[in-house]
CSV table of C-alpha atoms and ligand atoms in Angstrom, one decimal:
chain,number,residue,atom,x,y,z
Z,1,UNK,CA,10.9,-0.5,11.7
Z,2,UNK,CA,13.9,-1.2,9.8
Z,3,UNK,CA,14.0,-3.9,7.3
Z,4,UNK,CA,15.4,-4.1,4.0
Z,5,UNK,CA,12.3,-4.6,2.5
Z,6,UNK,CA,9.2,-3.3,3.2
Z,7,UNK,CA,5.8,-4.1,0.9
Z,8,UNK,CA,2.4,-2.6,1.9
Z,9,UNK,CA,-1.1,-4.2,1.0
Z,10,UNK,CA,-4.4,-3.8,1.5
Z,11,UNK,CA,-7.9,-3.6,0.1
Z,12,UNK,CA,-7.9,-1.9,-3.8
Z,13,UNK,CA,-8.5,2.3,-3.1
Z,14,UNK,CA,-6.6,2.5,0.2
Z,15,UNK,CA,-3.9,4.2,0.3
Z,16,UNK,CA,-1.0,1.8,-0.8
Z,17,UNK,CA,0.3,3.6,-3.7
Z,18,UNK,CA,0.1,7.0,-2.0
Z,19,UNK,CA,1.4,5.3,1.4
Z,20,UNK,CA,4.4,3.5,-0.4
Z,21,UNK,CA,5.1,7.3,-2.0
Z,22,UNK,CA,5.4,8.8,1.3
Z,23,UNK,CA,7.0,5.8,2.6
Z,24,UNK,CA,9.6,6.0,0.0
Z,25,UNK,CA,9.4,10.5,0.8
Z,26,UNK,CA,10.4,9.5,4.1
Z,27,UNK,CA,13.6,7.1,3.9
Z,28,UNK,CA,15.1,9.4,1.2
Z,29,UNK,CA,14.5,12.9,3.3
Z,30,UNK,CA,16.8,11.2,6.0
Z,31,UNK,CA,19.3,10.4,3.2
Z,32,UNK,CA,18.8,6.8,2.6
Z,33,UNK,CA,19.0,5.4,-0.9
Z,34,UNK,CA,15.9,3.7,-1.6
Z,35,UNK,CA,14.1,1.9,-4.7
Z,36,UNK,CA,9.9,2.4,-5.0
Z,37,UNK,CA,8.8,-0.4,-7.0
Z,38,UNK,CA,5.3,-1.3,-8.0
Z,39,UNK,CA,5.5,-4.9,-9.3
Z,40,UNK,CA,1.4,-3.8,-11.2
Z,41,UNK,CA,1.4,-3.0,-14.3
Z,42,UNK,CA,0.1,0.3,-15.2
Z,43,UNK,CA,0.7,1.8,-11.7
Z,44,UNK,CA,1.9,4.9,-12.0
Z,45,UNK,CA,4.6,6.0,-8.7
Z,46,UNK,CA,6.7,9.3,-10.6
Z,47,UNK,CA,3.4,11.0,-11.1
Z,48,UNK,CA,2.4,10.6,-7.9
Z,49,UNK,CA,5.5,11.3,-5.9
Z,50,UNK,CA,6.0,14.9,-8.3
Z,51,UNK,CA,2.8,15.9,-8.3
Z,52,UNK,CA,3.4,15.9,-4.4
Z,53,UNK,CA,7.0,16.4,-3.5
Z,54,UNK,CA,7.7,18.8,-6.8
Z,55,UNK,CA,11.6,17.2,-7.0
Z,56,UNK,CA,11.9,13.7,-6.0
Z,57,UNK,CA,15.4,13.3,-4.6
Z,58,UNK,CA,17.6,11.6,-6.0
Z,59,UNK,CA,18.6,8.3,-3.8
Z,60,UNK,CA,14.6,7.7,-4.9
Z,61,UNK,CA,15.0,5.7,-7.7
Z,62,UNK,CA,11.5,4.7,-9.1
Z,63,UNK,CA,12.1,1.6,-10.8
Z,64,UNK,CA,9.7,-0.1,-13.5
Z,65,UNK,CA,9.3,-3.9,-13.6
Z,66,UNK,CA,8.9,-5.4,-17.1
Z,67,UNK,CA,7.8,-9.3,-15.7
Z,68,UNK,CA,8.2,-10.8,-19.1
Z,69,UNK,CA,11.0,-9.2,-19.6
Z,70,UNK,CA,12.2,-10.4,-16.0
Z,71,UNK,CA,11.2,-13.6,-16.2
Z,72,UNK,CA,13.3,-14.6,-19.5
Z,73,UNK,CA,16.5,-13.1,-17.8
Z,74,UNK,CA,16.0,-15.3,-15.0
Z,75,UNK,CA,16.1,-18.2,-17.4
Z,76,UNK,CA,18.9,-16.6,-18.6
Z,77,UNK,CA,20.9,-16.0,-15.4
Z,78,UNK,CA,20.2,-18.7,-13.7
Z,79,UNK,CA,20.7,-21.7,-17.2
Z,80,UNK,CA,24.6,-22.8,-17.7
Z,81,UNK,CA,24.4,-22.8,-20.9
Z,82,UNK,CA,23.4,-19.9,-22.8
Z,83,UNK,CA,22.2,-20.9,-26.5
Z,84,UNK,CA,19.4,-23.7,-24.1
Z,85,UNK,CA,18.4,-20.1,-22.4
Z,86,UNK,CA,18.3,-18.2,-25.6
Z,87,UNK,CA,16.3,-21.2,-27.0
Z,88,UNK,CA,14.3,-21.9,-24.3
Z,89,UNK,CA,12.7,-18.3,-24.3
Z,90,UNK,CA,12.5,-18.7,-28.1
Z,91,UNK,CA,10.6,-22.2,-28.0
Z,92,UNK,CA,6.7,-21.4,-28.3
Z,93,UNK,CA,5.9,-23.8,-24.9
Z,94,UNK,CA,7.5,-20.5,-23.3
Z,95,UNK,CA,5.1,-18.5,-23.9
Z,96,UNK,CA,2.7,-21.1,-22.7
Z,97,UNK,CA,4.2,-21.6,-19.5
Z,98,UNK,CA,5.0,-18.3,-18.9
Z,99,UNK,CA,0.9,-18.0,-19.0
Z,100,UNK,CA,0.2,-20.6,-16.7
Z,101,UNK,CA,2.9,-22.0,-14.9
Z,102,UNK,CA,1.4,-21.2,-11.0
Z,103,UNK,CA,4.1,-18.0,-9.8
Z,104,UNK,CA,6.4,-18.1,-12.1
Z,105,UNK,CA,6.2,-14.4,-12.9
Z,106,UNK,CA,5.6,-13.8,-9.7
Z,107,UNK,CA,9.0,-15.7,-8.6
Z,108,UNK,CA,10.5,-13.3,-11.5
Z,109,UNK,CA,9.3,-10.2,-9.7
Z,110,UNK,CA,10.8,-11.0,-6.7
Z,111,UNK,CA,13.4,-12.4,-7.6
Z,112,UNK,CA,13.9,-9.0,-8.8
Z,113,UNK,CA,13.2,-7.3,-5.7
Z,114,UNK,CA,15.3,-9.2,-4.0
Z,115,UNK,CA,18.3,-8.5,-5.6
Z,116,UNK,CA,17.4,-5.1,-5.0
Z,117,UNK,CA,16.7,-5.2,-1.4
Z,118,UNK,CA,20.5,-7.4,-1.1
Z,119,UNK,CA,21.8,-3.9,-3.1
Z,120,UNK,CA,22.7,-1.1,-1.7
Z,121,UNK,CA,18.8,0.5,-1.5
Z,122,UNK,CA,15.6,-0.1,1.3
Z,123,UNK,CA,12.9,-1.2,-0.9
Z,124,UNK,CA,9.7,-0.3,-0.7
Z,125,UNK,CA,7.2,-1.4,-3.4
Z,126,UNK,CA,3.5,-1.0,-3.7
Z,127,UNK,CA,1.5,-3.4,-3.5
Z,128,UNK,CA,-1.6,-5.7,-4.5
Z,129,UNK,CA,-4.9,-5.6,-3.2
Z,130,UNK,CA,-5.7,-8.5,-1.0
Z,131,UNK,CA,-5.9,-11.9,-2.2
Z,132,UNK,CA,-3.2,-10.9,-4.9
Z,133,UNK,CA,-0.7,-9.9,-2.1
Z,134,UNK,CA,-0.7,-12.6,0.2
Z,135,UNK,CA,0.1,-14.4,-2.9
Z,136,UNK,CA,2.6,-12.9,-4.3
Z,137,UNK,CA,4.7,-13.5,-1.2
Z,138,UNK,CA,3.7,-17.3,-1.5
Z,139,UNK,CA,4.7,-17.9,-5.2
Z,140,UNK,CA,8.6,-18.4,-4.4
Z,141,UNK,CA,8.0,-21.7,-2.3
Z,142,UNK,CA,4.7,-22.8,-4.3
Z,143,UNK,CA,7.1,-22.7,-7.4
Z,144,UNK,CA,10.2,-24.4,-6.0
Z,145,UNK,CA,8.2,-27.6,-5.8
Z,146,UNK,CA,8.6,-26.7,-9.7
Z,147,UNK,CA,12.2,-25.9,-10.1
Z,148,UNK,CA,15.0,-27.9,-10.4
Z,149,UNK,CA,18.5,-26.8,-9.5
Z,150,UNK,CA,20.1,-23.1,-9.5
Z,151,UNK,CA,16.4,-22.3,-10.0
Z,152,UNK,CA,14.7,-24.2,-7.0
Z,153,UNK,CA,17.7,-22.7,-4.8
Z,154,UNK,CA,16.5,-18.9,-5.1
Z,155,UNK,CA,13.4,-19.8,-4.5
Z,156,UNK,CA,14.2,-21.1,-1.5
Z,157,UNK,CA,16.0,-18.3,-0.8
Z,158,UNK,CA,13.6,-15.4,-1.6
Z,159,UNK,CA,11.4,-17.1,0.7
Z,160,UNK,CA,13.6,-17.5,3.5
Z,161,UNK,CA,13.8,-13.4,3.0
Z,162,UNK,CA,10.3,-13.1,2.8
Z,163,UNK,CA,9.4,-14.8,5.8
Z,164,UNK,CA,12.3,-13.6,8.6
Z,165,UNK,CA,11.3,-9.9,10.2
Z,166,UNK,CA,14.4,-9.0,9.9
Z,167,UNK,CA,14.8,-8.2,6.5
Z,168,UNK,CA,11.2,-8.1,5.1
Z,169,UNK,CA,8.1,-6.3,6.9
Z,170,UNK,CA,4.3,-6.3,5.5
Z,171,UNK,CA,3.1,-2.9,6.3
Z,172,UNK,CA,-0.9,-3.8,6.7
Z,173,UNK,CA,-3.3,-0.4,4.9
Z,174,UNK,CA,-6.7,0.1,6.1
Z,175,UNK,CA,-8.8,2.9,6.1
Z,176,UNK,CA,-11.4,2.9,8.9
Z,177,UNK,CA,-14.8,2.2,6.1
Z,178,UNK,CA,-16.1,-1.8,7.3
Z,179,UNK,CA,-14.9,-3.3,3.8
Z,180,UNK,CA,-11.3,-2.3,3.9
Z,181,UNK,CA,-11.0,-3.5,7.7
Z,182,UNK,CA,-12.3,-6.8,6.7
Z,183,UNK,CA,-9.9,-7.2,4.3
Z,184,UNK,CA,-7.3,-5.4,6.2
Z,185,UNK,CA,-8.2,-8.3,9.2
Z,186,UNK,CA,-8.4,-11.4,6.5
Z,187,UNK,CA,-4.7,-10.2,5.2
Z,188,UNK,CA,-3.3,-10.5,8.5
Z,189,UNK,CA,-4.7,-13.2,9.6
Z,190,UNK,CA,-3.1,-15.2,6.7
Z,191,UNK,CA,-0.1,-13.5,6.7
Z,192,UNK,CA,0.5,-15.1,10.2
Z,193,UNK,CA,-0.5,-18.6,9.3
Z,194,UNK,CA,1.6,-18.3,6.6
Z,195,UNK,CA,4.4,-17.3,8.5
Z,196,UNK,CA,5.2,-13.6,6.7
Z,197,UNK,CA,6.5,-10.9,9.2
Z,198,UNK,CA,3.9,-8.6,9.7
Z,199,UNK,CA,5.8,-4.9,10.4
Z,200,UNK,CA,3.1,-2.0,10.8
Z,201,UNK,CA,-0.6,-1.1,10.7
Z,202,UNK,CA,-0.6,2.1,8.6
Z,203,UNK,CA,-4.2,3.2,9.4
Z,204,UNK,CA,-5.6,5.8,6.4
Z,205,UNK,CA,-7.8,8.6,5.6
Z,206,UNK,CA,-8.9,8.7,9.3
Z,207,UNK,CA,-11.0,10.9,10.9
Z,208,UNK,CA,-11.4,12.2,14.5
Z,209,UNK,CA,-14.7,13.5,15.4
Z,210,UNK,CA,-14.6,16.5,17.5
Z,211,UNK,CA,-15.2,16.4,21.6
Z,212,UNK,CA,-19.7,15.6,21.8
Z,213,UNK,CA,-21.1,18.8,22.1
Z,214,UNK,CA,-25.0,18.6,22.7
Z,215,UNK,CA,-25.8,22.4,22.7
Z,216,UNK,CA,-23.8,22.6,19.4
Z,217,UNK,CA,-25.7,19.4,17.1
Z,218,UNK,CA,-28.9,20.8,18.6
Z,219,UNK,CA,-27.9,23.9,16.7
Z,220,UNK,CA,-26.7,22.0,13.5
Z,221,UNK,CA,-29.3,20.0,13.8
Z,222,UNK,CA,-31.7,22.6,13.7
Z,223,UNK,CA,-30.1,24.7,11.4
Z,224,UNK,CA,-30.3,21.3,8.7
Z,225,UNK,CA,-34.0,21.9,8.9
Z,226,UNK,CA,-35.8,24.6,6.9
Z,227,UNK,CA,-37.6,26.5,9.6
Z,228,UNK,CA,-34.3,25.9,11.8
Z,229,UNK,CA,-32.3,27.3,8.6
Z,230,UNK,CA,-34.4,30.8,7.4
Z,231,UNK,CA,-34.6,32.8,10.5
Z,232,UNK,CA,-30.4,33.3,10.3
Z,233,UNK,CA,-30.4,32.5,6.5
Z,234,UNK,CA,-31.7,36.3,6.5
Z,235,UNK,CA,-30.0,37.6,8.7
Z,236,UNK,CA,-26.6,36.6,7.3
Z,237,UNK,CA,-27.5,37.1,3.5
Z,238,UNK,CA,-27.8,33.2,2.3
Z,239,UNK,CA,-30.1,30.8,1.2
Z,240,UNK,CA,-32.1,28.4,3.7
Z,241,UNK,CA,-30.9,25.5,1.1
Z,242,UNK,CA,-27.3,26.9,1.2
Z,243,UNK,CA,-27.2,26.9,5.1
Z,244,UNK,CA,-29.2,23.5,5.1
Z,245,UNK,CA,-26.1,21.8,3.6
Z,246,UNK,CA,-23.4,23.1,4.9
Z,247,UNK,CA,-25.2,22.2,8.7
Z,248,UNK,CA,-26.0,18.5,6.9
Z,249,UNK,CA,-22.2,18.4,5.6
Z,250,UNK,CA,-20.7,19.1,9.1
Z,251,UNK,CA,-23.3,16.4,11.1
Z,252,UNK,CA,-22.4,14.2,8.0
Z,253,UNK,CA,-18.8,14.2,8.8
Z,254,UNK,CA,-19.5,14.1,12.5
Z,255,UNK,CA,-21.3,10.9,12.0
Z,256,UNK,CA,-18.3,9.4,9.7
Z,257,UNK,CA,-15.7,10.2,12.1
Z,258,UNK,CA,-17.6,8.7,15.3
Z,259,UNK,CA,-18.4,6.1,12.6
Z,260,UNK,CA,-14.5,5.4,11.8
Z,261,UNK,CA,-13.6,5.5,15.5
Z,262,UNK,CA,-15.8,2.6,16.2
Z,263,UNK,CA,-14.2,0.7,13.9
Z,264,UNK,CA,-10.3,1.8,14.7
Z,265,UNK,CA,-10.1,-1.0,17.8
Z,266,UNK,CA,-10.4,-4.3,16.1
Z,267,UNK,CA,-7.4,-2.9,13.1
Z,268,UNK,CA,-5.9,-1.9,16.3
Z,269,UNK,CA,-6.4,-5.6,18.3
Z,270,UNK,CA,-3.6,-6.3,15.9
Z,271,UNK,CA,-1.2,-5.6,18.5
Z,272,UNK,CA,0.3,-3.9,15.6
Z,273,UNK,CA,2.9,-1.0,15.9
Z,274,UNK,CA,0.6,2.1,14.3
Z,275,UNK,CA,0.6,4.9,12.3
Z,276,UNK,CA,-2.5,6.8,11.5
Z,277,UNK,CA,-2.9,8.8,8.7
Z,278,UNK,CA,-5.2,11.2,9.3
Z,279,UNK,CA,-7.2,12.2,5.2
Z,280,UNK,CA,-5.5,15.1,3.9
Z,281,UNK,CA,-8.4,17.0,2.4
Z,282,UNK,CA,-5.7,19.5,-0.2
Z,283,UNK,CA,-4.1,17.0,-2.8
Z,284,UNK,CA,-0.9,19.1,-2.8
Z,285,UNK,CA,0.4,19.0,0.3
Z,286,UNK,CA,-0.5,15.4,0.8
Z,287,UNK,CA,2.2,13.5,0.5
Z,288,UNK,CA,4.6,15.7,2.9
Z,289,UNK,CA,1.9,15.1,5.6
Z,290,UNK,CA,1.0,11.5,4.8
Z,291,UNK,CA,5.0,11.2,5.3
Z,292,UNK,CA,5.0,12.9,8.8
Z,293,UNK,CA,2.2,10.9,10.1
Z,294,UNK,CA,3.8,8.1,9.1
Z,295,UNK,CA,6.8,9.3,10.5
Z,296,UNK,CA,5.2,9.9,13.7
Z,297,UNK,CA,3.8,7.0,13.7
Z,298,UNK,CA,7.7,5.2,14.4
Z,299,UNK,CA,7.9,4.4,10.1
O,1,LIG,N1,-4.3,10.5,3.8
O,1,LIG,C1,-5.0,10.3,2.4
O,1,LIG,N2,-5.9,11.7,2.5
O,1,LIG,C2,-6.6,12.3,1.9
O,1,LIG,N3,-6.9,11.8,0.2
O,1,LIG,C3,-6.1,10.3,0.5
O,1,LIG,C4,-5.6,9.9,1.2
O,1,LIG,N4,-4.4,8.7,0.7
O,1,LIG,C5,-4.6,8.2,-0.2
O,1,LIG,N5,-5.7,9.5,-1.2
O,1,LIG,C6,-6.1,9.5,-2.1
O,1,LIG,O1,-7.5,8.1,-2.2
O,1,LIG,C7,-7.2,8.0,-3.8
O,1,LIG,C8,-6.7,6.2,-3.2
O,1,LIG,O2,-5.1,6.6,-3.2
O,1,LIG,P1,-3.9,5.3,-3.4
O,1,LIG,O3,-3.9,5.9,-5.2
O,1,LIG,O4,-2.8,5.7,-2.7
O,1,LIG,O5,-4.8,4.2,-3.7
O,1,LIG,P2,-4.4,2.6,-3.9
O,1,LIG,O6,-4.9,1.3,-2.7
O,1,LIG,O7,-2.9,2.6,-4.2
O,1,LIG,O8,-5.3,2.5,-4.7
O,1,LIG,P3,-5.5,1.5,-6.3
O,1,LIG,O9,-6.1,-0.4,-5.3
O,1,LIG,O10,-7.0,1.8,-7.3
O,1,LIG,O11,-4.0,1.5,-7.1
O,1,LIG,C9,-5.7,8.8,-4.1
O,1,LIG,O12,-6.9,10.2,-4.5
O,1,LIG,C10,-5.0,9.7,-3.3
O,1,LIG,O13,-5.0,10.7,-3.3
O,2,LIG,MG1,-1.9,2.2,-6.5
């Protein structure tokens, strides 16, 4: 799993930001130069990193993107006559084209991201959720048809970069809940159909059930009732309600973990290298624990 350009995709809320931040830290921990980027306006990467790691290593750079500025930059960079590009970006119609032309913004963002990856840093992208993520990767090919000259050539180069498994890897993130799994399978199908390299599966917030014990389950089930909890409660000096709540929580967690494990095979059937990241309850050491789990998964 060594591509210069790694993009984390998955359903909203599954942990794309946490996983990308942890992955970037993992690379930095090994001494690599890394650029961590989110193409989403307002996604806060720096606070996530600092909260989870304290001092962020210097070789990890959080790159902020300004899509509008990037579009202007691409136009200026690629149009041969500076006066012409200024004329163009200042033209009232430019605003409209920027807003409506399909894939133009995505193209400009990808131009910058790929430029970074062509430099001396590995690039980790905290990608968009589900359909937006695949749309994002398809933008260069789609907009290549609309462009001419150097811009069209650059679009085709970026498209080739994104489809080359030696340079690009999409990391598919999912939790073991119903909708995230369904969406992850949809993303995987769309990427495979589109010819984009899927590098790995990142299973996040996994719970593993304890080994089954009929006796323990029976005892907990009894504590989960008033009649069962009351005698134990008076013995240990607690309220029966509190005891009941604890027993129910334990039962719930165990059944949730079992449910998650039932969903795992569907994802594993994708046949990808897989990192399994446990649910880490304490926010304090979370990023470090996530990075360790990614490393154990071969990333
Ligand atoms: N392994 C984990 N264990 C426990 N909590 C986690 C884990 N991974 C992520 N979280 C928590 O889950 C929440 C969502 O994570 P995150 O913000 O990374 O998801 P996201 O996919 O980027 O969401 P969004 O779609 O909103 O951008 C956060 O509170 C995060 O701290
Ligand atoms: Mg996010």
